[in-house]
mmCIF file of C-alpha atoms in Angstrom:
data_model
loop_
_atom_site.group_PDB
_atom_site.id
_atom_site.type_symbol
_atom_site.label_atom_id
_atom_site.label_comp_id
_atom_site.label_asym_id
_atom_site.label_seq_id
_atom_site.Cartn_x
_atom_site.Cartn_y
_atom_site.Cartn_z
ATOM 1 C CA LEU A 1 98.784 110.636 114.961
ATOM 2 C CA ASP A 2 101.024 109.752 117.916
ATOM 3 C CA HIS A 3 99.344 112.383 120.133
ATOM 4 C CA LEU A 4 96.031 110.627 119.620
ATOM 5 C CA LYS A 5 97.495 107.203 120.499
ATOM 6 C CA ASN A 6 98.739 108.693 123.769
ATOM 7 C CA GLY A 7 95.363 110.135 124.678
ATOM 8 C CA GLY A 8 96.057 113.623 123.367
ATOM 9 C CA PRO A 9 93.441 116.076 122.008
ATOM 10 C CA GLU A 10 91.778 115.743 118.620
ATOM 11 C CA LEU A 11 93.384 117.579 115.713
ATOM 12 C CA PRO A 12 91.991 121.107 115.394
ATOM 13 C CA TYR A 13 89.379 121.745 112.720
ATOM 14 C CA PRO A 14 89.729 123.387 110.329
ATOM 15 C CA LEU A 15 93.370 122.366 110.133
ATOM 16 C CA ALA A 16 95.707 125.156 109.032
ATOM 17 C CA LYS A 17 97.705 124.748 105.803
ATOM 18 C CA GLU A 18 100.997 124.776 107.794
ATOM 19 C CA HIS A 19 100.268 121.158 108.698
ATOM 20 C CA PHE A 20 100.025 120.068 105.020
ATOM 21 C CA ASP A 21 103.168 118.540 103.555
ATOM 22 C CA ALA A 22 103.123 118.323 99.765
ATOM 23 C CA ASP A 23 105.816 115.660 99.625
ATOM 24 C CA THR A 24 103.735 113.396 101.877
ATOM 25 C CA ALA A 25 100.664 113.901 99.726
ATOM 26 C CA MET A 26 102.555 113.106 96.491
ATOM 27 C CA ARG A 27 104.124 110.021 98.086
ATOM 28 C CA THR A 28 100.708 108.841 99.424
ATOM 29 C CA TYR A 29 99.029 109.030 96.017
ATOM 30 C CA GLU A 30 101.973 107.259 94.324
ATOM 31 C CA GLU A 31 102.030 104.501 96.957
ATOM 32 C CA HIS A 32 98.350 103.861 96.473
ATOM 33 C CA LEU A 33 98.674 103.753 92.688
ATOM 34 C CA ASP A 34 101.595 101.284 92.997
ATOM 35 C CA ALA A 35 99.528 99.159 95.385
ATOM 36 C CA TRP A 36 96.533 99.064 93.036
ATOM 37 C CA GLU A 37 98.769 98.085 90.132
ATOM 38 C CA LEU A 38 100.154 95.239 92.231
ATOM 39 C CA LEU A 39 96.658 94.140 93.210
ATOM 40 C CA ASP A 40 95.823 93.927 89.536
ATOM 41 C CA LYS A 41 98.874 91.819 88.781
ATOM 42 C CA CYS A 42 98.097 89.516 91.727
ATOM 43 C CA GLY A 43 94.594 88.799 90.473
ATOM 44 C CA TYR A 44 92.488 90.694 93.014
ATOM 45 C CA ASP A 45 88.856 91.370 92.030
ATOM 46 C CA GLY A 46 88.729 95.120 92.669
ATOM 47 C CA VAL A 47 89.529 98.141 94.740
ATOM 48 C CA GLY A 48 87.255 100.827 96.295
ATOM 49 C CA PHE A 49 87.572 104.592 96.318
ATOM 50 C CA ASN A 50 85.707 106.748 98.844
ATOM 51 C CA GLU A 51 85.009 110.488 98.973
ATOM 52 C CA HIS A 52 85.612 112.782 101.966
ATOM 53 C CA HIS A 53 86.353 116.486 102.165
ATOM 54 C CA CYS A 54 88.492 118.945 104.176
ATOM 55 C CA SER A 55 89.962 116.352 106.564
ATOM 56 C CA PRO A 56 93.607 115.489 107.273
ATOM 57 C CA TYR A 57 92.537 111.835 107.736
ATOM 58 C CA GLY A 58 91.973 111.386 103.990
ATOM 59 C CA LEU A 59 93.206 112.724 100.681
ATOM 60 C CA MET A 60 90.453 111.266 98.496
ATOM 61 C CA ASN A 61 88.495 114.423 97.738
ATOM 62 C CA SER A 62 87.680 113.109 94.259
ATOM 63 C CA PRO A 63 87.337 109.323 93.947
ATOM 64 C CA ASN A 64 86.684 109.894 90.222
ATOM 65 C CA LEU A 65 90.150 111.377 89.702
ATOM 66 C CA MET A 66 91.767 108.498 91.545
ATOM 67 C CA ALA A 67 89.740 105.855 89.696
ATOM 68 C CA SER A 68 90.707 107.463 86.402
ATOM 69 C CA ALA A 69 94.380 107.282 87.326
ATOM 70 C CA ALA A 70 93.992 103.680 88.489
ATOM 71 C CA ALA A 71 92.257 102.796 85.206
ATOM 72 C CA GLN A 72 95.485 103.665 83.359
ATOM 73 C CA ARG A 73 97.675 101.547 85.715
ATOM 74 C CA THR A 74 95.502 98.389 85.715
ATOM 75 C CA LYS A 75 93.906 96.087 83.217
ATOM 76 C CA ASN A 76 91.410 93.817 85.042
ATOM 77 C CA LEU A 77 90.764 95.319 88.489
ATOM 78 C CA LYS A 78 87.180 96.457 89.040
ATOM 79 C CA LEU A 79 87.008 100.113 90.107
ATOM 80 C CA LEU A 80 84.383 100.526 92.856
ATOM 81 C CA ILE A 81 83.751 104.191 93.518
ATOM 82 C CA TYR A 82 82.121 103.842 96.904
ATOM 83 C CA GLY A 83 80.977 106.350 96.651
ATOM 84 C CA ASN A 84 80.230 109.662 95.073
ATOM 85 C CA LEU A 85 78.260 111.798 97.545
ATOM 86 C CA LEU A 86 75.191 112.495 95.429
ATOM 87 C CA PRO A 87 73.568 115.266 97.502
ATOM 88 C CA LEU A 88 76.710 117.446 97.259
ATOM 89 C CA HIS A 89 77.356 117.531 93.540
ATOM 90 C CA GLU A 90 75.692 118.429 90.257
ATOM 91 C CA PRO A 91 74.312 115.072 89.056
ATOM 92 C CA LEU A 92 74.688 115.442 85.286
ATOM 93 C CA ARG A 93 78.378 116.238 85.754
ATOM 94 C CA LEU A 94 78.775 113.105 87.850
ATOM 95 C CA ALA A 95 76.998 111.043 85.180
ATOM 96 C CA GLU A 96 79.371 112.358 82.569
ATOM 97 C CA GLU A 97 82.523 111.733 84.660
ATOM 98 C CA LEU A 98 81.469 108.207 85.569
ATOM 99 C CA ALA A 99 80.709 107.407 81.887
ATOM 100 C CA MET A 100 84.199 108.650 81.035
ATOM 101 C CA ILE A 101 85.709 106.368 83.681
ATOM 102 C CA ASP A 102 83.753 103.401 82.329
ATOM 103 C CA CYS A 103 85.169 104.138 78.860
ATOM 104 C CA LEU A 104 88.724 104.734 80.178
ATOM 105 C CA SER A 105 88.645 101.445 82.099
ATOM 106 C CA LYS A 106 86.972 99.476 79.285
ATOM 107 C CA GLY A 107 83.883 98.741 81.365
ATOM 108 C CA ARG A 108 85.379 98.126 84.826
ATOM 109 C CA LEU A 109 83.455 100.721 86.741
ATOM 110 C CA ILE A 110 81.182 99.879 89.682
ATOM 111 C CA SER A 111 79.420 103.073 90.697
ATOM 112 C CA GLY A 112 78.626 103.494 94.384
ATOM 113 C CA PHE A 113 76.363 106.276 95.592
ATOM 114 C CA ALA A 114 76.461 107.558 99.172
ATOM 115 C CA ARG A 115 75.257 110.551 101.224
ATOM 116 C CA GLY A 116 78.262 111.595 103.331
ATOM 117 C CA ILE A 117 78.680 112.951 106.860
ATOM 118 C CA PRO A 118 77.456 116.242 108.376
ATOM 119 C CA ARG A 119 80.834 118.044 108.191
ATOM 120 C CA GLU A 120 80.774 117.640 104.392
ATOM 121 C CA TYR A 121 77.384 119.288 104.180
ATOM 122 C CA GLN A 122 78.688 122.234 106.155
ATOM 123 C CA VAL A 123 81.716 122.547 103.839
ATOM 124 C CA HIS A 124 79.559 122.475 100.692
ATOM 125 C CA ASN A 125 76.829 124.685 102.220
ATOM 126 C CA VAL A 126 74.097 122.106 101.607
ATOM 127 C CA ALA A 127 71.317 121.700 104.164
ATOM 128 C CA LEU A 128 71.571 118.315 105.891
ATOM 129 C CA ASN A 129 67.789 117.952 106.036
ATOM 130 C CA GLU A 130 67.752 117.950 102.225
ATOM 131 C CA SER A 131 70.183 115.015 102.041
ATOM 132 C CA ARG A 132 67.774 112.208 101.237
ATOM 133 C CA ALA A 133 65.678 114.159 98.753
ATOM 134 C CA ARG A 134 68.809 115.352 96.950
ATOM 135 C CA PHE A 135 70.201 111.821 96.928
ATOM 136 C CA GLU A 136 67.096 110.298 95.371
ATOM 137 C CA GLU A 137 66.690 113.094 92.818
ATOM 138 C CA ALA A 138 70.355 112.863 91.764
ATOM 139 C CA PHE A 139 69.992 109.096 91.454
ATOM 140 C CA ASP A 140 67.046 109.487 89.077
ATOM 141 C CA ILE A 141 68.912 112.037 86.974
ATOM 142 C CA ILE A 142 72.116 109.978 86.669
ATOM 143 C CA THR A 143 70.359 106.754 85.745
ATOM 144 C CA ARG A 144 68.181 108.605 83.261
ATOM 145 C CA ALA A 145 71.245 110.220 81.680
ATOM 146 C CA TRP A 146 72.909 106.833 81.266
ATOM 147 C CA GLU A 147 69.875 104.912 79.974
ATOM 148 C CA ASP A 148 67.662 107.322 78.025
ATOM 149 C CA GLU A 149 68.369 108.445 74.461
ATOM 150 C CA VAL A 150 67.301 111.995 75.386
ATOM 151 C CA PHE A 151 65.895 113.026 78.696
ATOM 152 C CA SER A 152 64.317 116.022 80.450
ATOM 153 C CA TYR A 153 63.919 116.387 84.192
ATOM 154 C CA GLU A 154 62.122 118.948 86.330
ATOM 155 C CA GLY A 155 63.119 118.511 89.965
ATOM 156 C CA LYS A 156 63.230 120.437 93.174
ATOM 157 C CA PHE A 157 66.996 120.876 93.121
ATOM 158 C CA TRP A 158 68.063 120.319 89.483
ATOM 159 C CA SER A 159 66.343 120.627 86.092
ATOM 160 C CA TYR A 160 67.451 119.627 82.599
ATOM 161 C CA HIS A 161 65.855 119.894 79.168
ATOM 162 C CA ASP A 162 66.514 117.720 76.085
ATOM 163 C CA VAL A 163 69.839 116.257 77.264
ATOM 164 C CA ALA A 164 71.635 113.502 75.294
ATOM 165 C CA MET A 165 74.718 112.530 77.231
ATOM 166 C CA TRP A 166 78.104 111.889 75.586
ATOM 167 C CA PRO A 167 80.120 109.797 76.146
ATOM 168 C CA ARG A 168 77.943 106.873 77.138
ATOM 169 C CA PRO A 169 79.020 104.155 79.607
ATOM 170 C CA VAL A 170 80.504 100.995 78.081
ATOM 171 C CA GLN A 171 78.296 98.799 80.278
ATOM 172 C CA ARG A 172 74.672 98.647 79.206
ATOM 173 C CA PRO A 173 72.108 99.699 80.209
ATOM 174 C CA ARG A 174 74.370 101.256 82.876
ATOM 175 C CA PRO A 175 77.284 100.409 85.171
ATOM 176 C CA PRO A 176 76.441 98.432 88.341
ATOM 177 C CA ILE A 177 75.367 100.656 91.302
ATOM 178 C CA TRP A 178 76.012 99.769 94.941
ATOM 179 C CA VAL A 179 74.775 101.562 98.031
ATOM 180 C CA PRO A 180 76.301 101.550 101.492
ATOM 181 C CA VAL A 181 73.808 101.149 104.356
ATOM 182 C CA ILE A 182 74.610 101.862 108.007
ATOM 183 C CA GLY A 183 71.129 101.390 109.548
ATOM 184 C CA SER A 184 68.757 103.772 107.828
ATOM 185 C CA LYS A 185 65.426 102.116 107.061
ATOM 186 C CA GLU A 186 64.811 104.558 104.211
ATOM 187 C CA SER A 187 68.163 103.619 102.600
ATOM 188 C CA ILE A 188 67.395 99.929 102.781
ATOM 189 C CA GLU A 189 63.914 100.482 101.273
ATOM 190 C CA PHE A 190 65.449 102.632 98.509
ATOM 191 C CA ALA A 191 68.019 99.933 97.660
ATOM 192 C CA GLY A 192 65.356 97.211 97.661
ATOM 193 C CA LYS A 193 63.019 99.236 95.486
ATOM 194 C CA HIS A 194 65.742 99.763 92.882
ATOM 195 C CA ASP A 195 67.322 96.290 93.209
ATOM 196 C CA LEU A 196 70.693 97.716 94.253
ATOM 197 C CA PRO A 197 73.367 95.669 96.081
ATOM 198 C CA ILE A 198 74.207 97.002 99.571
ATOM 199 C CA THR A 199 77.093 96.688 102.004
ATOM 200 C CA PRO A 200 75.847 96.908 105.627
ATOM 201 C CA GLY A 201 78.133 98.925 107.904
ATOM 202 C CA LEU A 202 78.084 99.715 111.625
ATOM 203 C CA GLY A 203 81.445 98.133 112.443
ATOM 204 C CA ARG A 204 81.288 95.228 114.845
ATOM 205 C CA ALA A 205 77.471 95.291 115.359
ATOM 206 C CA ARG A 206 76.993 91.910 113.672
ATOM 207 C CA GLY A 207 73.441 91.386 114.910
ATOM 208 C CA LEU A 208 72.335 94.735 113.458
ATOM 209 C CA ARG A 209 73.996 93.851 110.124
ATOM 210 C CA ASP A 210 72.081 90.623 110.038
ATOM 211 C CA ASP A 211 68.836 92.532 110.733
ATOM 212 C CA ILE A 212 69.696 94.868 107.834
ATOM 213 C CA ILE A 213 70.222 91.925 105.487
ATOM 214 C CA ARG A 214 66.896 90.325 106.485
ATOM 215 C CA TYR A 215 64.977 93.593 106.064
ATOM 216 C CA TYR A 216 66.697 94.214 102.709
ATOM 217 C CA ALA A 217 65.638 90.778 101.478
ATOM 218 C CA LYS A 218 62.073 91.615 102.543
ATOM 219 C CA CYS A 219 62.241 94.883 100.638
ATOM 220 C CA LEU A 220 63.572 93.136 97.515
ATOM 221 C CA SER A 221 60.698 90.666 97.682
ATOM 222 C CA ALA A 222 58.122 93.448 98.123
ATOM 223 C CA ALA A 223 59.548 95.215 95.063
ATOM 224 C CA GLY A 224 59.245 92.098 92.960
ATOM 225 C CA HIS A 225 62.979 91.369 92.685
#
C-alpha cells in the first residue's frame, strides 16, 4: 500500500488476479491462526471475525471457515463472528454452519449479524433497498431454526416447511447474538426490540456514539428489557 501512503491513486476495482500472491495469502492465514492460538494461551477473552468480499484489503470472505479453524487451535477463546452478512446468504445454511461452530468450539460462539456495504450487494446481485427486510427475515429464520423443535416459515425472500435443524447449538436456547450499529435508527430499534447487545461504530465520533447508547437504552426500556 506504499502508493496510497504517498498520495497515489486507489487500487483498481475489480483487481486482476495477477495481483494475487498465493504465498502471501497462505502466510496471512497461518499468522492469524498462530496469533489467535497465542491469545488463547495468554488468557484473552475472545477474537472477532468479519466478512467482506472481493477486496484486496481483506481475505476474510468466510468468517465461519476461519472461526472453525480457530476453534481447533484454541480452548477458551470466545469466537465472535462479527458478523455474517444476513441479507446476502441463505439463512438456514447459516444457522446450520453456526450451530456446527458452536459444537466444534464446545459452546464458545458469539454470533454477530450485520448488513454489509454496497459493493458486496453488487457482487452478490442483491438489491440494496432490500437489505433491511432481508436482514430481519433472515434473523427470524435463524433464531427459529435454533430454538424451535420444528419450524415452518413463509417469507418474502425465503420459505421453509417442517424443518428440524441438526446439529443444534450447544448453547441454549441459542448462542449470544450481537449487532454492530453505525448510526441507523432502525438498527438501534431492532436491537432494542430483540434485547441484542450492540457495538456503536462511526470511528472517532464519540458524541454520536454516546447518543446511540442513550437511544438504545430508551429502546430497551420501551421493549420491556
